[in-house]
XYZ file of C-alpha atoms in Angstrom:
599
model
C 42.343 9.047 -5.007
C 39.767 7.277 -2.837
C 39.522 3.522 -3.303
C 35.899 2.247 -3.548
C 34.759 0.361 -0.506
C 33.897 -2.722 -2.549
C 37.569 -3.000 -3.617
C 38.587 -3.328 0.037
C 35.976 -5.991 0.844
C 37.396 -9.462 0.140
C 33.977 -11.121 0.190
C 32.590 -8.792 -2.459
C 35.732 -9.273 -4.539
C 35.244 -13.062 -4.538
C 31.622 -12.608 -5.534
C 32.629 -10.472 -8.506
C 34.972 -13.114 -9.911
C 33.653 -15.103 -12.897
C 32.533 -18.632 -12.094
C 32.312 -21.544 -14.523
C 28.862 -22.685 -15.470
C 29.594 -26.147 -14.118
C 32.488 -28.082 -12.657
C 31.752 -31.100 -14.849
C 34.440 -32.135 -17.371
C 34.147 -30.956 -20.937
C 32.059 -33.289 -23.115
C 33.485 -34.056 -26.575
C 30.778 -34.867 -29.151
C 30.857 -38.333 -30.657
C 30.958 -36.815 -34.138
C 34.390 -35.302 -33.493
C 35.710 -38.607 -32.136
C 34.400 -40.374 -35.213
C 35.787 -37.697 -37.514
C 39.342 -37.953 -36.150
C 39.129 -41.737 -35.947
C 38.077 -41.830 -39.598
C 40.981 -39.559 -40.507
C 43.389 -41.872 -38.680
C 42.011 -44.930 -40.482
C 42.215 -43.194 -43.868
C 45.889 -42.389 -43.278
C 46.790 -46.106 -43.304
C 49.163 -45.861 -40.328
C 47.152 -48.316 -38.234
C 47.817 -51.121 -40.695
C 51.545 -50.379 -40.688
C 51.621 -50.280 -36.885
C 49.609 -53.483 -36.430
C 51.897 -55.313 -38.852
C 54.988 -54.127 -36.990
C 53.618 -55.049 -33.556
C 52.120 -58.395 -34.614
C 55.054 -60.605 -33.642
C 56.188 -58.836 -30.493
C 56.006 -60.824 -27.233
C 53.814 -59.887 -24.307
C 50.142 -58.936 -24.016
C 48.614 -56.692 -26.646
C 47.528 -54.099 -24.096
C 45.613 -50.987 -25.028
C 45.304 -50.514 -28.820
C 47.690 -47.945 -30.278
C 44.718 -46.555 -32.183
C 43.135 -45.502 -28.871
C 46.248 -43.592 -27.825
C 46.602 -41.838 -31.192
C 42.950 -40.792 -31.239
C 43.329 -39.514 -27.678
C 46.348 -37.460 -28.712
C 44.474 -36.001 -31.692
C 41.550 -35.058 -29.439
C 43.916 -33.527 -26.905
C 45.586 -31.477 -29.628
C 42.265 -30.346 -31.058
C 40.740 -29.216 -27.772
C 43.717 -28.557 -25.478
C 46.636 -27.895 -27.891
C 48.718 -30.509 -26.096
C 50.340 -33.742 -27.279
C 51.218 -35.097 -23.824
C 50.050 -38.550 -22.808
C 48.724 -37.198 -19.507
C 46.281 -34.922 -21.324
C 45.315 -37.774 -23.654
C 44.471 -39.896 -20.587
C 42.244 -37.186 -19.164
C 40.482 -36.806 -22.510
C 39.805 -40.543 -22.799
C 38.627 -40.872 -19.214
C 36.703 -37.664 -18.579
C 35.756 -35.946 -21.824
C 34.578 -38.563 -24.315
C 31.184 -40.182 -23.945
C 30.671 -43.820 -22.892
C 29.691 -44.620 -26.469
C 32.953 -43.212 -27.827
C 34.925 -45.041 -25.126
C 33.341 -48.263 -26.367
C 34.494 -47.453 -29.909
C 38.027 -46.865 -28.661
C 38.157 -50.110 -26.602
C 38.326 -48.270 -23.286
C 36.739 -50.827 -20.939
C 34.216 -49.876 -18.315
C 35.900 -48.699 -15.169
C 35.250 -46.542 -12.171
C 36.603 -43.218 -13.409
C 36.414 -41.832 -9.852
C 38.684 -44.535 -8.431
C 42.215 -43.150 -8.145
C 43.860 -46.563 -8.509
C 41.802 -47.356 -11.602
C 42.804 -44.064 -13.176
C 46.469 -44.703 -12.443
C 46.193 -48.194 -13.909
C 44.614 -46.828 -17.085
C 47.286 -44.162 -17.448
C 49.954 -46.837 -17.151
C 48.235 -48.767 -19.949
C 48.326 -45.649 -22.144
C 52.018 -45.068 -21.427
C 52.905 -48.727 -22.029
C 51.003 -48.762 -25.326
C 52.803 -45.695 -26.626
C 56.146 -47.020 -25.350
C 55.500 -50.307 -27.160
C 55.029 -48.389 -30.401
C 58.118 -46.203 -30.040
C 60.251 -49.189 -28.984
C 59.242 -51.059 -32.131
C 60.151 -48.078 -34.330
C 63.379 -47.109 -32.557
C 66.399 -48.490 -34.461
C 68.369 -49.037 -31.243
C 66.316 -48.931 -28.042
C 68.101 -47.324 -25.094
C 67.219 -46.197 -21.585
C 65.405 -42.908 -22.130
C 64.948 -42.161 -18.416
C 68.494 -41.123 -17.602
C 71.584 -39.546 -19.084
C 73.905 -42.039 -20.719
C 77.700 -41.813 -20.811
C 78.918 -40.095 -23.956
C 80.412 -43.222 -25.537
C 77.316 -45.338 -24.855
C 75.004 -42.624 -26.203
C 77.151 -42.309 -29.336
C 76.642 -46.015 -30.064
C 72.869 -45.603 -29.835
C 72.886 -42.404 -31.901
C 74.894 -44.178 -34.628
C 71.889 -46.411 -35.284
C 70.153 -43.339 -36.772
C 73.052 -42.794 -39.209
C 74.420 -46.230 -40.225
C 73.490 -48.475 -43.139
C 72.387 -51.528 -41.153
C 69.454 -53.178 -42.916
C 67.224 -53.445 -39.838
C 68.034 -49.905 -38.735
C 67.226 -48.607 -42.216
C 63.923 -50.492 -42.274
C 62.795 -49.054 -38.947
C 63.819 -45.524 -39.862
C 61.934 -45.755 -43.154
C 58.864 -47.160 -41.411
C 58.904 -44.323 -38.872
C 59.177 -41.767 -41.667
C 56.373 -43.418 -43.636
C 54.096 -43.205 -40.583
C 54.988 -39.521 -40.222
C 54.349 -38.905 -43.934
C 50.937 -40.557 -43.834
C 49.812 -38.622 -40.765
C 50.602 -35.356 -42.544
C 49.503 -36.256 -46.064
C 46.088 -37.546 -45.007
C 45.030 -33.913 -44.584
C 46.439 -33.122 -48.033
C 44.323 -35.980 -49.402
C 41.337 -34.442 -47.660
C 41.912 -31.033 -49.283
C 42.644 -32.640 -52.657
C 39.372 -34.612 -52.590
C 37.494 -31.403 -51.880
C 39.051 -29.831 -54.978
C 40.947 -27.133 -53.097
C 44.105 -27.475 -55.216
C 42.490 -27.053 -58.619
C 44.013 -23.633 -59.262
C 47.365 -24.403 -57.656
C 50.407 -24.233 -59.957
C 52.578 -26.512 -57.833
C 54.745 -23.790 -56.255
C 56.382 -25.042 -53.046
C 58.494 -23.438 -50.363
C 60.825 -25.472 -48.154
C 62.244 -24.352 -44.840
C 63.849 -25.940 -41.787
C 62.639 -24.784 -38.388
C 63.923 -25.725 -34.911
C 61.946 -28.050 -32.640
C 63.416 -27.471 -29.151
C 63.911 -30.399 -26.795
C 62.642 -30.498 -23.230
C 65.885 -32.007 -21.972
C 69.189 -30.278 -21.307
C 72.116 -30.388 -23.680
C 75.047 -32.788 -23.127
C 77.407 -32.104 -20.197
C 80.830 -32.488 -21.740
C 82.691 -31.806 -18.497
C 80.840 -34.742 -16.914
C 80.983 -36.964 -20.034
C 77.196 -37.261 -19.995
C 74.972 -37.099 -23.046
C 71.516 -35.617 -23.243
C 68.434 -37.770 -22.816
C 67.652 -36.823 -26.434
C 70.686 -38.564 -27.878
C 69.941 -37.534 -31.504
C 69.274 -33.852 -30.732
C 71.743 -31.124 -31.668
C 72.138 -27.377 -32.033
C 69.968 -25.630 -34.605
C 71.224 -22.200 -35.713
C 68.682 -19.984 -37.386
C 69.816 -17.640 -40.164
C 71.789 -14.739 -38.746
C 71.739 -16.103 -35.182
C 74.845 -16.970 -33.171
C 72.902 -18.709 -30.385
C 71.797 -22.248 -31.104
C 68.580 -23.996 -30.070
C 69.044 -27.511 -28.665
C 66.631 -29.977 -30.186
C 65.715 -31.343 -33.598
C 65.085 -29.704 -36.966
C 61.799 -30.035 -38.829
C 61.758 -29.740 -42.620
C 58.388 -28.292 -43.619
C 56.924 -27.931 -47.114
C 54.232 -25.337 -47.788
C 51.915 -24.928 -50.753
C 52.961 -21.458 -51.926
C 51.874 -19.068 -54.639
C 53.590 -16.466 -56.822
C 52.707 -12.872 -57.549
C 51.900 -11.807 -61.078
C 54.735 -9.696 -62.616
C 52.319 -6.886 -63.521
C 49.984 -7.293 -60.578
C 47.164 -9.677 -59.962
C 44.666 -9.742 -62.832
C 41.704 -9.588 -60.478
C 40.704 -6.225 -59.098
C 40.839 -5.587 -55.366
C 42.847 -7.313 -52.678
C 44.662 -10.439 -53.750
C 43.148 -13.622 -52.296
C 44.956 -16.957 -52.279
C 43.335 -19.596 -54.474
C 44.282 -22.511 -52.226
C 44.955 -23.239 -48.542
C 48.624 -22.976 -47.647
C 48.915 -26.417 -46.080
C 51.994 -28.188 -44.797
C 52.716 -30.682 -47.573
C 55.502 -32.591 -45.856
C 57.433 -33.057 -42.634
C 60.778 -34.653 -41.831
C 62.254 -34.533 -38.309
C 66.013 -34.972 -38.113
C 69.167 -33.977 -36.296
C 70.070 -30.339 -37.030
C 72.491 -30.000 -39.930
C 72.004 -33.588 -41.124
C 70.542 -34.508 -44.538
C 69.048 -31.079 -45.212
C 68.830 -31.615 -48.968
C 67.836 -35.323 -48.968
C 65.064 -34.667 -46.420
C 63.548 -32.046 -48.722
C 63.776 -34.382 -51.710
C 62.078 -37.153 -49.737
C 59.176 -34.862 -48.844
C 58.854 -33.768 -52.486
C 58.864 -37.370 -53.662
C 56.060 -38.239 -51.245
C 53.805 -35.813 -53.176
C 54.240 -37.684 -56.467
C 51.116 -39.906 -56.086
C 48.898 -36.801 -55.945
C 49.784 -35.795 -59.497
C 50.318 -32.163 -58.562
C 52.048 -29.962 -61.167
C 55.722 -29.234 -60.576
C 56.108 -25.477 -60.293
C 58.610 -23.217 -58.601
C 60.667 -24.440 -55.648
C 61.857 -21.558 -53.445
C 64.395 -22.285 -50.704
C 66.739 -20.323 -48.492
C 70.545 -20.329 -48.414
C 70.783 -23.513 -46.330
C 69.663 -25.454 -49.406
C 71.878 -23.459 -51.760
C 74.867 -24.770 -49.788
C 73.857 -28.393 -50.407
C 75.846 -30.261 -53.018
C 74.068 -30.594 -56.353
C 73.530 -34.412 -56.131
C 71.873 -33.962 -52.716
C 69.341 -31.302 -53.659
C 69.510 -29.371 -56.942
C 69.795 -32.312 -59.358
C 67.018 -34.514 -57.878
C 64.742 -31.464 -57.513
C 65.154 -30.696 -61.215
C 64.522 -34.337 -62.115
C 61.193 -34.011 -60.314
C 60.402 -31.111 -62.663
C 60.767 -28.158 -60.274
C 62.324 -24.839 -61.212
C 64.662 -23.566 -58.510
C 64.616 -20.082 -57.025
C 67.623 -19.597 -54.755
C 69.284 -16.978 -52.606
C 73.015 -16.573 -51.982
C 75.382 -15.606 -49.219
C 77.514 -12.492 -49.510
C 80.592 -14.401 -50.722
C 78.556 -16.370 -53.284
C 77.184 -13.444 -55.296
C 78.564 -12.248 -58.613
C 80.562 -14.504 -60.957
C 80.353 -17.998 -59.449
C 82.234 -19.987 -62.068
C 82.132 -20.966 -65.723
C 80.869 -23.781 -67.908
C 83.075 -25.947 -70.154
C 81.568 -24.045 -73.076
C 83.091 -20.801 -71.788
C 79.828 -19.265 -70.575
C 80.047 -17.484 -67.225
C 77.833 -18.434 -64.295
C 76.595 -15.077 -62.994
C 74.299 -15.275 -59.964
C 72.969 -18.657 -61.027
C 72.448 -17.867 -64.738
C 74.797 -18.699 -67.610
C 75.849 -15.578 -69.496
C 77.849 -14.597 -72.567
C 81.622 -14.761 -71.875
C 81.913 -11.166 -73.121
C 79.378 -9.747 -70.656
C 80.650 -6.383 -69.338
C 82.489 -6.660 -66.035
C 80.354 -4.061 -64.284
C 77.245 -6.081 -65.120
C 78.725 -9.451 -64.156
C 80.025 -8.140 -60.815
C 77.027 -5.935 -60.028
C 76.289 -7.977 -56.876
C 79.812 -9.065 -55.937
C 80.441 -8.487 -52.238
C 77.061 -6.885 -51.563
C 75.652 -7.554 -48.105
C 72.148 -8.813 -47.427
C 70.786 -5.395 -46.502
C 71.817 -3.863 -49.817
C 70.349 -6.750 -51.807
C 67.021 -6.759 -49.941
C 66.602 -2.995 -50.275
C 67.832 -2.455 -53.820
C 68.473 1.120 -54.897
C 67.903 2.494 -58.395
C 71.515 1.988 -59.461
C 71.580 -1.699 -58.546
C 68.172 -2.221 -60.135
C 69.435 -0.675 -63.374
C 72.560 -2.863 -63.414
C 70.478 -5.988 -62.845
C 68.202 -5.016 -65.732
C 71.089 -4.219 -68.113
C 72.814 -7.580 -67.720
C 69.712 -9.605 -68.522
C 70.134 -9.491 -72.359
C 73.538 -11.220 -71.962
C 72.093 -14.363 -70.375
C 71.922 -17.502 -72.504
C 68.436 -18.323 -73.777
C 66.663 -21.624 -73.228
C 66.260 -23.419 -76.539
C 64.919 -26.708 -75.198
C 63.422 -27.380 -71.771
C 64.769 -30.071 -69.477
C 64.115 -33.701 -70.377
C 63.546 -36.588 -67.953
C 67.254 -36.606 -67.034
C 67.405 -32.864 -66.473
C 69.402 -32.052 -69.634
C 68.663 -28.663 -71.212
C 69.703 -26.884 -74.407
C 70.908 -23.271 -74.207
C 71.563 -20.770 -76.968
C 73.876 -17.805 -77.446
C 71.996 -14.531 -76.822
C 73.069 -13.275 -80.279
C 71.711 -16.351 -82.094
C 68.276 -17.303 -83.221
C 65.500 -15.394 -84.935
C 65.080 -13.078 -81.920
C 68.529 -12.209 -80.566
C 68.751 -10.120 -77.423
C 72.214 -8.635 -78.162
C 74.163 -7.464 -81.184
C 77.539 -9.278 -81.162
C 80.300 -8.487 -83.733
C 82.067 -11.744 -82.811
C 78.971 -13.765 -83.652
C 78.577 -11.956 -86.996
C 82.200 -12.625 -87.912
C 82.265 -16.307 -86.907
C 78.938 -17.212 -88.511
C 79.233 -15.015 -91.581
C 76.381 -12.640 -90.878
C 78.478 -9.481 -90.815
C 77.843 -8.616 -94.460
C 74.172 -9.483 -94.451
C 72.013 -7.033 -96.269
C 70.223 -4.728 -93.808
C 66.457 -4.786 -93.815
C 64.279 -1.754 -94.063
C 62.242 -1.046 -90.958
C 59.106 0.964 -90.437
C 59.984 3.481 -87.727
C 56.318 3.938 -86.897
C 56.104 0.268 -85.900
C 57.461 0.112 -82.356
C 57.682 -3.660 -82.342
C 59.651 -3.808 -85.594
C 61.919 -1.009 -84.403
C 62.721 -2.795 -81.150
C 63.452 -6.039 -83.017
C 66.014 -4.400 -85.348
C 69.642 -5.345 -84.673
C 70.631 -1.684 -84.273
C 68.290 -1.415 -81.296
C 69.867 -4.393 -79.499
C 72.452 -4.085 -76.750
C 75.936 -4.242 -78.265
C 78.425 -6.764 -76.895
C 81.659 -4.897 -76.091
C 84.379 -6.698 -78.056
C 87.998 -5.555 -77.448
C 89.446 -3.288 -80.136
C 92.327 -5.705 -80.813
C 89.857 -8.482 -81.601
C 87.914 -6.200 -83.902
C 91.049 -5.331 -85.871
C 92.531 -8.843 -85.892
C 89.857 -11.474 -85.251
C 91.374 -14.660 -83.730
C 90.886 -18.083 -85.347
C 87.571 -19.736 -84.688
C 89.104 -22.601 -82.712
C 90.592 -20.147 -80.188
C 87.233 -18.724 -79.217
C 85.035 -20.177 -76.436
C 82.857 -23.080 -77.508
C 79.662 -21.062 -77.054
C 81.028 -18.624 -79.672
C 81.981 -21.392 -82.093
C 78.674 -23.239 -81.808
C 75.778 -21.067 -80.644
C 73.839 -23.959 -79.049
C 75.180 -25.975 -76.128
C 73.883 -28.913 -74.103
C 74.024 -28.673 -70.329
C 73.815 -31.989 -68.492
C 73.037 -32.413 -64.769
C 76.218 -31.674 -62.886
C 77.768 -30.103 -65.987
C 78.989 -27.127 -63.957
C 80.762 -29.294 -61.395
C 80.641 -28.007 -57.817
C 79.104 -24.751 -59.045
C 76.003 -26.523 -60.359
C 74.328 -26.018 -56.972
C 74.174 -22.251 -57.683
C 72.261 -22.547 -60.964
C 68.639 -21.403 -60.858
C 65.873 -20.850 -63.378
C 65.100 -17.151 -62.847
C 67.591 -14.273 -63.174
C 68.672 -13.387 -59.658
C 67.054 -10.210 -58.257
C 65.065 -9.738 -61.449
C 61.305 -9.140 -61.562
C 60.476 -12.819 -62.084
C 62.757 -13.805 -59.190
C 61.128 -11.302 -56.827
C 57.622 -12.363 -57.897
C 58.440 -15.988 -57.006
C 60.901 -15.892 -54.122
C 59.417 -13.273 -51.823
C 55.797 -14.520 -51.685
C 56.744 -18.180 -51.295
C 59.251 -17.392 -48.556
C 56.533 -15.356 -46.853
C 54.301 -18.452 -47.075
C 57.050 -20.439 -45.344
C 57.342 -17.945 -42.516
C 53.568 -17.836 -42.201
C 53.403 -21.613 -41.809
C 56.213 -21.546 -39.242
C 54.333 -18.848 -37.349
C 51.126 -20.900 -37.300
C 53.032 -24.021 -36.270
C 54.419 -22.102 -33.287
C 51.344 -20.108 -32.370
C 49.149 -20.224 -29.283
C 47.070 -23.005 -30.834
C 49.501 -25.655 -32.076
C 53.001 -24.847 -30.854
C 55.633 -27.331 -31.988
C 58.210 -24.977 -30.503
C 56.963 -25.579 -26.934
C 58.604 -28.774 -25.601
C 56.186 -28.888 -22.643
C 53.445 -29.916 -25.096
C 55.332 -33.070 -26.234
C 57.161 -34.500 -23.239
C 57.734 -38.057 -24.515
C 61.390 -39.100 -24.717
C 63.251 -40.208 -27.830
C 63.286 -39.264 -31.478
C 60.733 -41.895 -32.485
C 58.226 -40.442 -30.027
C 59.026 -36.869 -31.050
C 58.570 -37.724 -34.737
C 55.093 -39.176 -34.143
C 53.994 -36.339 -31.841
C 55.200 -33.586 -34.192
C 53.477 -35.348 -37.119
C 50.219 -35.414 -35.134
C 50.653 -31.710 -34.353
C 51.185 -30.838 -38.025
C 48.156 -32.970 -38.942
C 46.037 -30.984 -36.472
C 47.556 -27.746 -37.780
C 46.463 -28.617 -41.320
C 42.933 -29.342 -40.127
C 42.829 -25.915 -38.485
C 44.153 -24.270 -41.660
C 41.426 -25.954 -43.706
C 38.757 -24.835 -41.261
C 40.029 -21.238 -41.156
C 40.451 -21.122 -44.928
C 36.818 -22.016 -45.509
C 35.745 -19.358 -43.020
C 37.930 -16.565 -44.425
C 37.343 -17.382 -48.093
C 33.585 -17.619 -47.596
C 33.347 -20.825 -49.627
C 31.810 -23.861 -47.912
C 33.631 -27.164 -48.400
C 32.421 -29.155 -51.376
C 31.522 -32.836 -51.075
C 34.540 -35.118 -51.206
C 35.021 -37.436 -54.133
C 36.548 -40.862 -54.193
C 35.723 -41.670 -50.552
C 33.662 -44.600 -49.323
C 32.532 -45.021 -45.733
C 33.524 -48.012 -43.637
C 33.025 -49.407 -40.193
C 35.509 -48.887 -37.377
C 36.478 -52.388 -36.196
C 32.868 -53.453 -36.510
C 31.649 -51.024 -33.852
C 31.558 -47.541 -35.325
C 29.195 -47.010 -38.221
C 30.104 -44.583 -41.025
C 29.899 -40.973 -39.901
C 26.841 -39.166 -41.243
C 27.788 -36.388 -43.635
C 26.159 -33.003 -43.524
C 25.042 -30.910 -46.494
C 28.552 -29.457 -46.683
C 30.082 -32.836 -47.410
C 32.131 -33.192 -44.214
C 31.393 -34.948 -40.936
C 29.767 -32.792 -38.261
C 32.214 -30.938 -35.945
């Protein structure tokens, strides 16, 4: 094949290359600076930060507000949360008017020494913030000996009053940076049709620094980082773990009522974020994020979580989640499926649901020992067994109260029993009841007849010689029982509100877990990538918490923008918002006809 002559001419090749329109730096419109500055003010973090830094010695330096706005602009336009990129944005890309708003004094931006001096001011301002929020400040520029690093890391775990106060303040700042975007969506009315379904997942946030060197007795620069093991992986990721909440949605059991392709009724925003050491406080971190949503007044719907949360003790996760009003949808490991225990009343705990003590063995152990592949790709036989054991589950007679106490009923009791139990008829004197005539042409009446119900298999010996009433399980003596929080002991963490692997469980668990994975994918995409440590190079957990919170805040703004574009509905005017001036310099941002500040 003959190569064209132009391909061999280096001058012509250079002429064919694309050239930028201009070499001038990118110009960020003042409206975007004002929009992000307004968002930062509305979050309330600036007041918390100013109060914390008020009594610290030394000059005030560059305002923390300037650094945070620079980081938000850098994330929005360059997908980076590094201080170096924030410096370039503040010096080269914002207009002189916006620099005046942000208290960036006039300087010769072309003077190398002036630029270096400004960058040092940015770094010192951010370091002043992280030092004030760090429970135990240490040298973050070098590896510490293992014993010295352990003393500093203990400040993130102990019960010291000052350490607790700083950790709570850091988490409150992180919560406000994330929830300000939820406030924005809520004011626009984007959660009107949301039922309160939430998915929780923990995703790794890798660290830039190397892991500890045990043979040299040296710790990592990130003294609170650890090894995060994803489900099914034997190789850990060194860094921190981020607990993320997503606004999920369920499928309808019989299909979506609207014709055509199903469209989500709300944006799937990140509703909460907690950054922590891998494997530490998995359940309490999720409960904290759920509690932070209480002021919004959202409904409490379904809470779908993976097996990491199923392993948490009931007081750490299941009990407080139920007190908040959520219904749990859980998954189990291979050795946790099947019969998981029993209640004091004699009822069996079968895959998270309390069942009749006389449930057939093949139904109770339908999932015992099954691996994940078999459960996720259920065959017809397993599907039939799951369906046949459902009538044996205890029925809910009274929903949970404020303490989480519920009332359950024997499946053979009540006006609409689901099984036909000879033991129940003998104990409660209904065996000789006069049968009722039924119209066989009425399908509903035929299905409600006792002869059409599933029969409870009672042993032949018990049929011939019924035991005394006091020797039977309590659920058989008294058809209604009260189940208090923690009433199942250590097995209470397995209890859930939908029959495992049933239609209702699939319609809730699978879509919400898909929402979780979708949020994780967007959080680690080419736009905002919390999984790339090169985009957040600051040292220390306090710095990482703030930077990841800013990244999730920017991610939510992108989700809101994309949701309006894909749904075809323009944003409605916000309610309950009043403009204000930025430190006496920035006037309220002019709103467009769509109700939001200009881009």
